[in-house]
Coordinates of C-alpha atoms in Angstrom, one line a residue:
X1 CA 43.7 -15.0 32.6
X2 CA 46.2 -13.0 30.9
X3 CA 49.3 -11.1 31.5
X4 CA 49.1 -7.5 32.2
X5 CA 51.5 -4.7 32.5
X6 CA 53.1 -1.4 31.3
X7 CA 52.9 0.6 28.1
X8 CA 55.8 -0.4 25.8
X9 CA 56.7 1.9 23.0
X10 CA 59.7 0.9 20.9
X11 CA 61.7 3.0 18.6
X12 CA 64.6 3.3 16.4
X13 CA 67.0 5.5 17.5
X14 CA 67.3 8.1 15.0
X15 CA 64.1 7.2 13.2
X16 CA 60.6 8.8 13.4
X17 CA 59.2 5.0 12.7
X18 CA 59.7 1.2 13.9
X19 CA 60.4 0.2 10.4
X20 CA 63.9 0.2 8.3
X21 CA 64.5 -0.7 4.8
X22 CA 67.8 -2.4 3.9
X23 CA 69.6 -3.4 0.1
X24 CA 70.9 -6.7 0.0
X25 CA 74.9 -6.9 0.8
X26 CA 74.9 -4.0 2.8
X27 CA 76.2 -4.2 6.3
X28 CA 74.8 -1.7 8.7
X29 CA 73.9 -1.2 12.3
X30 CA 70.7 -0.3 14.5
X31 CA 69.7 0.8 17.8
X32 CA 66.7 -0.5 19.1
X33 CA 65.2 0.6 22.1
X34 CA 61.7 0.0 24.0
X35 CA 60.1 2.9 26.7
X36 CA 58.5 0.5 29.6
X37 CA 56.3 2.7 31.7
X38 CA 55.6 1.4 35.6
X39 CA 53.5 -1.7 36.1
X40 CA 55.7 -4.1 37.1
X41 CA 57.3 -3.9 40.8
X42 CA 60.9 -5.7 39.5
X43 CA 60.9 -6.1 35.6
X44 CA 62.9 -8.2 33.6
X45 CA 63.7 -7.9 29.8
X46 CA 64.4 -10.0 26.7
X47 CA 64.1 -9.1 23.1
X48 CA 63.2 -11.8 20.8
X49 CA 63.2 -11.8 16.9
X50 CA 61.6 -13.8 14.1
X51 CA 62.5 -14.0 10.5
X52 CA 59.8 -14.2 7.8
X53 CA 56.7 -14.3 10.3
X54 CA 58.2 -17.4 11.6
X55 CA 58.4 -18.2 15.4
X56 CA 59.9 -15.8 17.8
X57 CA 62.6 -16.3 19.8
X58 CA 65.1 -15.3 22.6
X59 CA 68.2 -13.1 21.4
X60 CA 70.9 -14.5 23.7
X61 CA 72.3 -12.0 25.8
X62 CA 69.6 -9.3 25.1
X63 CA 68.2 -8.3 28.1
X64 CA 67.6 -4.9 28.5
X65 CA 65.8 -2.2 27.2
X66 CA 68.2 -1.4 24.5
X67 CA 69.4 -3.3 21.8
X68 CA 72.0 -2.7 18.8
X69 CA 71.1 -5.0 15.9
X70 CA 74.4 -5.2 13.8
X71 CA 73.3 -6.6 10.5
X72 CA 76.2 -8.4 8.5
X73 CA 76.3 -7.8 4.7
X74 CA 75.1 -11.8 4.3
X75 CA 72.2 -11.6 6.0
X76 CA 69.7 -13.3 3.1
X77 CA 66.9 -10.9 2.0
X78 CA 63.2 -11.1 3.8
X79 CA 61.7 -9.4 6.8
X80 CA 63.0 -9.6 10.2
X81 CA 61.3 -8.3 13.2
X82 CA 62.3 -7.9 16.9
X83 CA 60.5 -7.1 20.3
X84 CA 60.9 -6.8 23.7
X85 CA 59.2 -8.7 25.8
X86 CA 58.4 -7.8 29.9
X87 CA 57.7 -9.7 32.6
X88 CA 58.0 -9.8 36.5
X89 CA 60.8 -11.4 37.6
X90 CA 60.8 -15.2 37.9
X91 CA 58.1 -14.9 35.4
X92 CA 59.9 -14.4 32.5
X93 CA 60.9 -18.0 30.8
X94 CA 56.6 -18.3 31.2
X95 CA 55.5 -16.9 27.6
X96 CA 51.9 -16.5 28.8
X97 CA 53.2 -14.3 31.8
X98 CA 55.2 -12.1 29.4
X99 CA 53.9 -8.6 27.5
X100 CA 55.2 -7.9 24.3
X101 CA 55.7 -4.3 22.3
X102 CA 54.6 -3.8 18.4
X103 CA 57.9 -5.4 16.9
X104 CA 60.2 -3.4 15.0
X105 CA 60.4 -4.6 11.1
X106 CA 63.5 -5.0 9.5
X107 CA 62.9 -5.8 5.7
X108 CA 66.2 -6.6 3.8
X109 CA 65.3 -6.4 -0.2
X110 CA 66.8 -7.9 -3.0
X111 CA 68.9 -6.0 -5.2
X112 CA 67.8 -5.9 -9.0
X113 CA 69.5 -8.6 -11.5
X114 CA 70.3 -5.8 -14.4
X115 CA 71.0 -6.5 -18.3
X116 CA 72.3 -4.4 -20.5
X117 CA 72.3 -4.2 -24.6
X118 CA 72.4 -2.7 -27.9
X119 CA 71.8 -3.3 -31.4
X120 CA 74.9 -2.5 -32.6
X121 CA 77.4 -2.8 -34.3
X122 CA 76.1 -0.3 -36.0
X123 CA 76.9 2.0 -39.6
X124 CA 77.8 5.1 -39.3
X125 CA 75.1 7.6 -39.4
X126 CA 72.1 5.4 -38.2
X127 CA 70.5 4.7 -34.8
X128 CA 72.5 3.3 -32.6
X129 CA 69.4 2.3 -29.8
X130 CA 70.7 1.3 -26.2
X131 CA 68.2 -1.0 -24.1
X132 CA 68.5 -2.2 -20.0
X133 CA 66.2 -4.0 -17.5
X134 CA 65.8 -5.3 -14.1
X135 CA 64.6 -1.9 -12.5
X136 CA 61.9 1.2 -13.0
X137 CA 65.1 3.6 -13.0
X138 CA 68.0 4.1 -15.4
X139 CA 70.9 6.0 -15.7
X140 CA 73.1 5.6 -18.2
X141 CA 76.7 7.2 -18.8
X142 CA 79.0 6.4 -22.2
X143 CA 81.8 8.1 -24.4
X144 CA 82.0 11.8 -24.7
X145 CA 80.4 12.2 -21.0
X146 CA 77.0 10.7 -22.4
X147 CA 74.3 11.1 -19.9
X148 CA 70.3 9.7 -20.5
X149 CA 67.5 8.2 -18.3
X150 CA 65.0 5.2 -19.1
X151 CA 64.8 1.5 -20.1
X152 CA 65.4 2.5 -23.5
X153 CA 68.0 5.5 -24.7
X154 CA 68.8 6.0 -28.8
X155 CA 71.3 8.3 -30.4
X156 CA 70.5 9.7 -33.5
X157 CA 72.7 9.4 -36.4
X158 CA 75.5 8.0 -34.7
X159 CA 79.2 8.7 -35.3
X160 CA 82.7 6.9 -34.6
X161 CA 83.6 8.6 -31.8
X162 CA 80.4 7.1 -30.0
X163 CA 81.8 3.9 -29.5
X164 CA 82.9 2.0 -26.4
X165 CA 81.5 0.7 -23.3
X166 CA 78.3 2.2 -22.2
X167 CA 76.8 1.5 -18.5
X168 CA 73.4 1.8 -16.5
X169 CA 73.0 1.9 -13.1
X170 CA 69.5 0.2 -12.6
X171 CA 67.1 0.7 -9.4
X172 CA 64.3 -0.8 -8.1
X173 CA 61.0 0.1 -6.8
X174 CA 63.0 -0.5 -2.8
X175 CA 65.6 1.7 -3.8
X176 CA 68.2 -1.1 -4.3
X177 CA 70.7 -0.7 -7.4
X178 CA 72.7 -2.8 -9.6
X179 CA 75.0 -2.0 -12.8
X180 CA 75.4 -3.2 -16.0
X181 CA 77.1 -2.9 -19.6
X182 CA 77.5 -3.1 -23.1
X183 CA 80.3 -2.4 -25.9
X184 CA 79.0 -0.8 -28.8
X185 CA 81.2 -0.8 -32.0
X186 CA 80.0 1.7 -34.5
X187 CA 81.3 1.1 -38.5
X188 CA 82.6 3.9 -41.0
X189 CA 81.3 4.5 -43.9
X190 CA 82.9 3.2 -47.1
X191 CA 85.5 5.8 -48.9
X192 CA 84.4 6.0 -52.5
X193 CA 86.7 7.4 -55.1
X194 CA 85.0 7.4 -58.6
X195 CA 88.0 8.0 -61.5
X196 CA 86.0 11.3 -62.7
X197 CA 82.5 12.8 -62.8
X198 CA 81.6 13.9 -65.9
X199 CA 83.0 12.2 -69.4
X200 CA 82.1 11.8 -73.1
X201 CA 82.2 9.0 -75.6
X202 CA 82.3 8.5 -79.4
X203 CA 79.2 6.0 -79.9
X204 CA 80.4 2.1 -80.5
X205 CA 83.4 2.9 -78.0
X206 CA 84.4 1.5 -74.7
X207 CA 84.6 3.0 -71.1
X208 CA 85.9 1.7 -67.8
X209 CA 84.1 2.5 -64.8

């Protein structure tokens, strides 16, 4: 034997899918909710949830069709799912009397660990070359409203007023970001005074440079 019953169809409510995508340390709230078509003379509801394909189990207090799912910004990163499950009633607490929808996936990802570097200090009027990681997106922004994208940015020919701090914003492939930076200190070139250009000497006599 097994349990029969009605047609469940879940949703997210303002979402065209039963799946959500989330960026570690972000709080944020959902509505779940579950359409149960007729099949049961007196139903009764609970949703369940399970963490990382583990085992499910009962939501205290969750017992209707509805459900908000408020998720707090420490929630650690993996895949959570949820369900309702249907039952007659005084059937419920027996899992093998029980229907169950598709569960709704929650996947919380992992924001990106992000570096940031440079070769520098540089001398004036060489490359100064600017390098991050932790993502497959880069934005960087520096001195004099500098703007460039990728892992790996370098200014040409590079001049005083370049210096200072110079940050990335790094994404990854989920969408989650992550900022970093670096200092860069760019030296002047050496003021050179020689005492004249151009000068004559009587052989067998001296001359200072």
């Amino acid at each position: 034997f097994r349990p029969c019953g009605p047609q469940l169809i879940p949703a997210i409510a303002g979402q065209n899918t039963i799946s959500s995508n989330l960026c570690g340390g972000v709080a944020a709230s959902y509505t779940y909710s579950c359409t149960v078509s007729a099949g049961f003379n007196n139903p009764v509801f609970q949703w369940q949830r399970r963490f990382n394909g583990g085992a499910w189990s009962d939501i205290p207090g969750a017992a209707a069709t509805t459900y908000i799912n408020n998720v707090p910004s420490s929630a650690p990163v993996g895949v959570y799912e949820y369900r309702l499950t249907v039952a007659e009633a005084g059937n419920i607490a027996a899992p093998q009397c029980r229907i169950s929808s598709l569960p709704i996936r929650l996947t919380i990802n992992p924001n990106p660990v992000a570096t940031a570097a440079s070769n520098g200090p540089v001398c004036e009027g060489t490359n100064l070359q600017l390098t991050a990681t932790g993502g497959n997106q880069y934005a960087w922004s520096g001195p004099n409203a500098y703007t460039a994208s990728g892992a790996t940015v370098t200014l040409s020919n590079a001049t005083p007023p370049q210096a200072g701090n110079y940050a990335v914003v790094v994404t990854n492939a989920a969408g989650c970001i992550a900022t970093a930076s670096t200092t860069v200190a760019i030296n002047t070139k050496p003021t050179i005074n020689a005492a004249f250009t151009d000068t004559a000497v009587c052989a067998g006599d001296s001359i200072v440079l």
